[in-house]
Amino acid sequence: MASGIKQQERQNTIAGWGFMVPALVIFAIFVVLPIIFSVVVSFTNWNGISPPSQADFVGLENYKRVLIQSGITQTDFYTALKNTTYFALFVVPAQTILALVMAVVINQQRLRFKQFFRVSYYFPSITSSIAISLLFMLMYQKDGVINNFLSTITFGLWPPVPWLNDPRGLFHIILGGLGITVQTVPSFMTTVTIGGVTLWNWISGPAVSLLAIIIMNTWTTIGTMMLIFVAALQDVPLQVYEAAAIDGATAWQAFRKITLPLLRPTTFFVVTLGLIGTFQVFDQVYVMSSGGPAKTTLTIAYLVYREGFRNTAMGIGAAIAIVLFFIIFAVTMAQRRITEGKPEE
Amino acid sequence: MRTLRYTLFALLIVAAMLLVACGGTTEPTPAPAAPAEQPVTEQPAAETPTEAPAAASGSMTDLVLMGWSSSPAENERLQQIVDQYNAENPSTNWILSQVPDYDTKLQVSLAGGSPPDAFYVDAFKFFDFQGAGALDNGNDKIENPDGFVPNLREAFVAEGQFYCPPKDFSTLALEYNTAMFDAAGLEYPTADWSWQDLEDAASKLTDKDNGVYGMVITPDMARWLAFLYQAGGTVYNDTATEMTINSPEALAAMNFYAGLIQKGYAAQPSDVSTGWPGEAFGQGKAAMVIEGNWIMSYLKDQFPDLAFGVSQLPKGPAQQATLSFTVCYAAPASGKHLDDSWKFINYLTGDKGMAAWTGLGLAMPTRTALQGPWSEKYPEQQPFIDGASYSYPWQFVSGFQAVLDTMNSGLQQVFAGLATSEQVLAEAEQVGNEVLSR
């Protein structure tokens, strides 16, 4: 008897593995191998043109040039890190808050045309980002729709700006309005550098060109995030709200004390997705600005591409990609600590 | 027993899937092998009285010519030339593959070990590819190498070896809107113009209230460099060991070029809601632009009514200078049909092939003997041809992209008033020396 069960188990095991093999093979070829390959490449001086087997092993040299050794590679990396960080700092809160607000609005019981709103909010997310980028390039032109709109609602006070070709930093513009410019700032701001970037440039804020991409990116990603929030909202039992209403809670109190706490795991998920997405932003930059003007839209993911395919330094590109992985990993971990810090139920 | 049968069935499916998956990768032939008799023509058949007498079957080899797609007219012409060659050489069947995002595709196919049998190499990328050992040395295989314009041939010479023959070239010249010049009562530009003449004309032609600028220029090293050479400056020394870009000549060139923007006589394309200077010129928002031959077909297609002329670039303080952009046909070092590759390349860059290719008037022939007939046919493009003799190729040592990125970024900052010419040149010198010492 016992041996019969054993045989049965063995057959089950074989069948189980048999069914998993296709997925495993595909996973190994398209996920595991490329990861191993890029780790290996990051330790070589591969130029990306000759066969990879001809590249020399250079140890940690690439990482040194990217992170520590002062030079153009390091400056570009920290410039990209700065841009990407500003990008994430602006996009993630904006998309999370707006998505939540929209989800709550859409989830109302007595909303008319619910389907229409759902579809129209979600539409940008299912449209090709390349198509959207091209459309926004037209809208962002100096005599494009956006400048015309802003000019109209401000009664002509808004000076048209060439959005995608304006390298001035947002904080620099604000500081400039207060009379603080690169000429009047204390000299240590322009002489002290961290990672090859001066303190003054670190506090530039996102450039106008990057802001243009931030606005577009927020608009396109909101739909997906909203959908996740809507799904979570529908899981919140109505009785809880009814009980709160009986206790005399206002709508705002119900939102703060019921909706938000119950959505905490969803918020964590949305913020995590947002962080990962923003740190990897590539396609919009590739289509709209190629990292310019004046490297203000150079993001880490775009830098990986640029080093690998335009500067024939695939080793450097791979090293930056690995560093990017650790940055995203660290940021996600930190974020998890913050949002899940308080132990709830 | 039944479970065993299921297991076997499952494994069989897996095996079948694997076979299917692997089958695709082990057979790198890009086209279905059997119906290769008929050359692959995507063009309207009316254009080509298709010949295809390739009755000889069986022994035909499929070979790939990879390039980037340019204007529809050029794509069609190149396909015709390839068809013609295939008809005359039945033993091989060349397939023209024009791909988007060319640089990335080419790089991947070279690194992956299955390169196309012939491909374009931009002079700008030549040293990268040559340095990586990706190009077959054509020194003893290129026919009539002395027939090429010397400084265009030089662009593809490394260590004394002529690697690949230039297929065509373009130079920068000054395009001007004749109606605007007439309206302002100004003389048309000539090759004897100085920088001052250019600036004066630009200032007189600027009419900001109507959104018209004397010039529309880009913060791009590939334009500013012409002014650097006109001022007598250089980028690095002869041995490419040290940068020479931080010089009084370079400063003068940058102050002049950026000064056009700062004084308000010139605008960037984005300032007039356009994508590039050619578009601004076509729309009548710029009286003058500095572009290469490529602007001619663009203007003819998009703005057929525009009245304009072409002149050589103005003379700088030191000398006459312009930039030339050229591309060669190269064969891969690891090619398996190199004899066929070179036969084909020699046909394309030979008198007959090149005359057919440049006959559209879109790019200029690199063979000296063909330039006379070409400019007789296209007299309005004479200034571009004239530039060839004093042009500098748009080309740098391997790894120089980082310096160009720095320079372009710097020019953008100068245009926006965020940095001075001195700062930008100093930074470019520093970055350049770092690259050169690598």
mmCIF file of C-alpha atoms in Angstrom, chain A residues 11 14 18 21-22 25 46-52 65 71-73 141-143 162 165 167-168 286 293-295 305-306 308-312 314, chain B residues 3-4 7 10-11 14 17-18 101 104 107-108 110-111 125 128-129 132 134 268 270-271 273-274 401-402 405-406 409 412-413 416 418 431 434 438:
data_model
loop_
_atom_site.group_PDB
_atom_site.id
_atom_site.type_symbol
_atom_site.label_atom_id
_atom_site.label_comp_id
_atom_site.label_asym_id
_atom_site.label_seq_id
_atom_site.Cartn_x
_atom_site.Cartn_y
_atom_site.Cartn_z
ATOM 1 C CA GLN A 11 3.910 10.603 -10.593
ATOM 2 C CA ILE A 14 6.703 14.423 -12.366
ATOM 3 C CA GLY A 18 6.219 18.734 -16.429
ATOM 4 C CA VAL A 21 8.825 23.378 -17.226
ATOM 5 C CA PRO A 22 7.574 25.645 -20.029
ATOM 6 C CA VAL A 25 12.268 27.648 -19.253
ATOM 7 C CA TRP A 46 32.342 45.623 -23.086
ATOM 8 C CA ASN A 47 31.715 48.201 -25.812
ATOM 9 C CA GLY A 48 28.464 46.649 -26.972
ATOM 10 C CA ILE A 49 29.728 46.167 -30.541
ATOM 11 C CA SER A 50 32.223 43.322 -30.566
ATOM 12 C CA PRO A 51 31.107 39.927 -29.242
ATOM 13 C CA PRO A 52 30.805 40.074 -25.434
ATOM 14 C CA ARG A 65 33.602 55.546 -12.338
ATOM 15 C CA GLY A 71 34.589 62.753 -14.023
ATOM 16 C CA ILE A 72 31.896 63.061 -16.617
ATOM 17 C CA THR A 73 30.442 59.599 -15.971
ATOM 18 C CA GLN A 141 4.813 73.857 -28.113
ATOM 19 C CA LYS A 142 5.212 77.536 -27.552
ATOM 20 C CA ASP A 143 1.989 78.380 -29.385
ATOM 21 C CA PRO A 162 8.725 76.511 -24.863
ATOM 22 C CA ASN A 165 13.141 73.380 -24.257
ATOM 23 C CA PRO A 167 16.240 74.106 -18.800
ATOM 24 C CA ARG A 168 15.533 76.465 -15.864
ATOM 25 C CA TYR A 286 13.359 58.943 -25.238
ATOM 26 C CA PRO A 293 17.863 70.461 -22.831
ATOM 27 C CA ALA A 294 21.074 70.760 -20.862
ATOM 28 C CA LYS A 295 20.644 67.272 -19.368
ATOM 29 C CA TYR A 305 20.477 53.396 -22.734
ATOM 30 C CA ARG A 306 22.685 56.333 -23.685
ATOM 31 C CA GLY A 308 25.133 51.398 -23.736
ATOM 32 C CA PHE A 309 23.991 52.287 -27.197
ATOM 33 C CA ARG A 310 25.236 55.760 -28.013
ATOM 34 C CA ASN A 311 28.451 56.035 -26.043
ATOM 35 C CA THR A 312 29.505 52.429 -26.710
ATOM 36 C CA MET A 314 27.835 48.873 -22.298
ATOM 37 C CA THR B 3 -1.433 9.316 -14.885
ATOM 38 C CA LEU B 4 1.687 8.069 -16.555
ATOM 39 C CA THR B 7 2.753 12.750 -17.761
ATOM 40 C CA ALA B 10 2.612 16.733 -20.859
ATOM 41 C CA LEU B 11 6.272 16.086 -21.547
ATOM 42 C CA VAL B 14 6.806 20.587 -23.530
ATOM 43 C CA MET B 17 7.113 23.766 -27.487
ATOM 44 C CA LEU B 18 10.843 23.707 -26.953
ATOM 45 C CA ASP B 101 16.379 52.936 -34.600
ATOM 46 C CA THR B 104 20.720 50.136 -31.779
ATOM 47 C CA GLN B 107 24.994 47.308 -32.653
ATOM 48 C CA VAL B 108 22.912 44.400 -31.396
ATOM 49 C CA LEU B 110 27.054 42.930 -34.615
ATOM 50 C CA ALA B 111 27.420 41.952 -30.970
ATOM 51 C CA LYS B 125 30.445 56.273 -35.595
ATOM 52 C CA ASP B 128 33.729 53.234 -32.627
ATOM 53 C CA PHE B 129 33.019 50.357 -34.996
ATOM 54 C CA ALA B 132 35.800 47.432 -31.864
ATOM 55 C CA ALA B 134 33.604 45.098 -36.320
ATOM 56 C CA GLN B 268 15.572 78.361 -31.474
ATOM 57 C CA SER B 270 11.047 75.664 -30.178
ATOM 58 C CA ASP B 271 10.705 79.448 -29.798
ATOM 59 C CA SER B 273 6.858 76.326 -32.331
ATOM 60 C CA THR B 274 8.730 74.188 -34.799
ATOM 61 C CA GLN B 401 29.997 61.237 -27.526
ATOM 62 C CA ALA B 402 30.392 62.255 -23.876
ATOM 63 C CA ASP B 405 26.751 65.708 -24.860
ATOM 64 C CA THR B 406 28.610 68.159 -22.647
ATOM 65 C CA SER B 409 24.218 70.751 -22.970
ATOM 66 C CA GLN B 412 21.724 74.962 -24.522
ATOM 67 C CA GLN B 413 22.653 76.635 -21.246
ATOM 68 C CA ALA B 416 19.116 80.036 -22.180
ATOM 69 C CA LEU B 418 22.302 79.997 -17.648
ATOM 70 C CA VAL B 431 35.615 66.366 -20.099
ATOM 71 C CA GLU B 434 39.291 62.906 -19.556
ATOM 72 C CA ARG B 438 41.272 56.986 -21.464
#
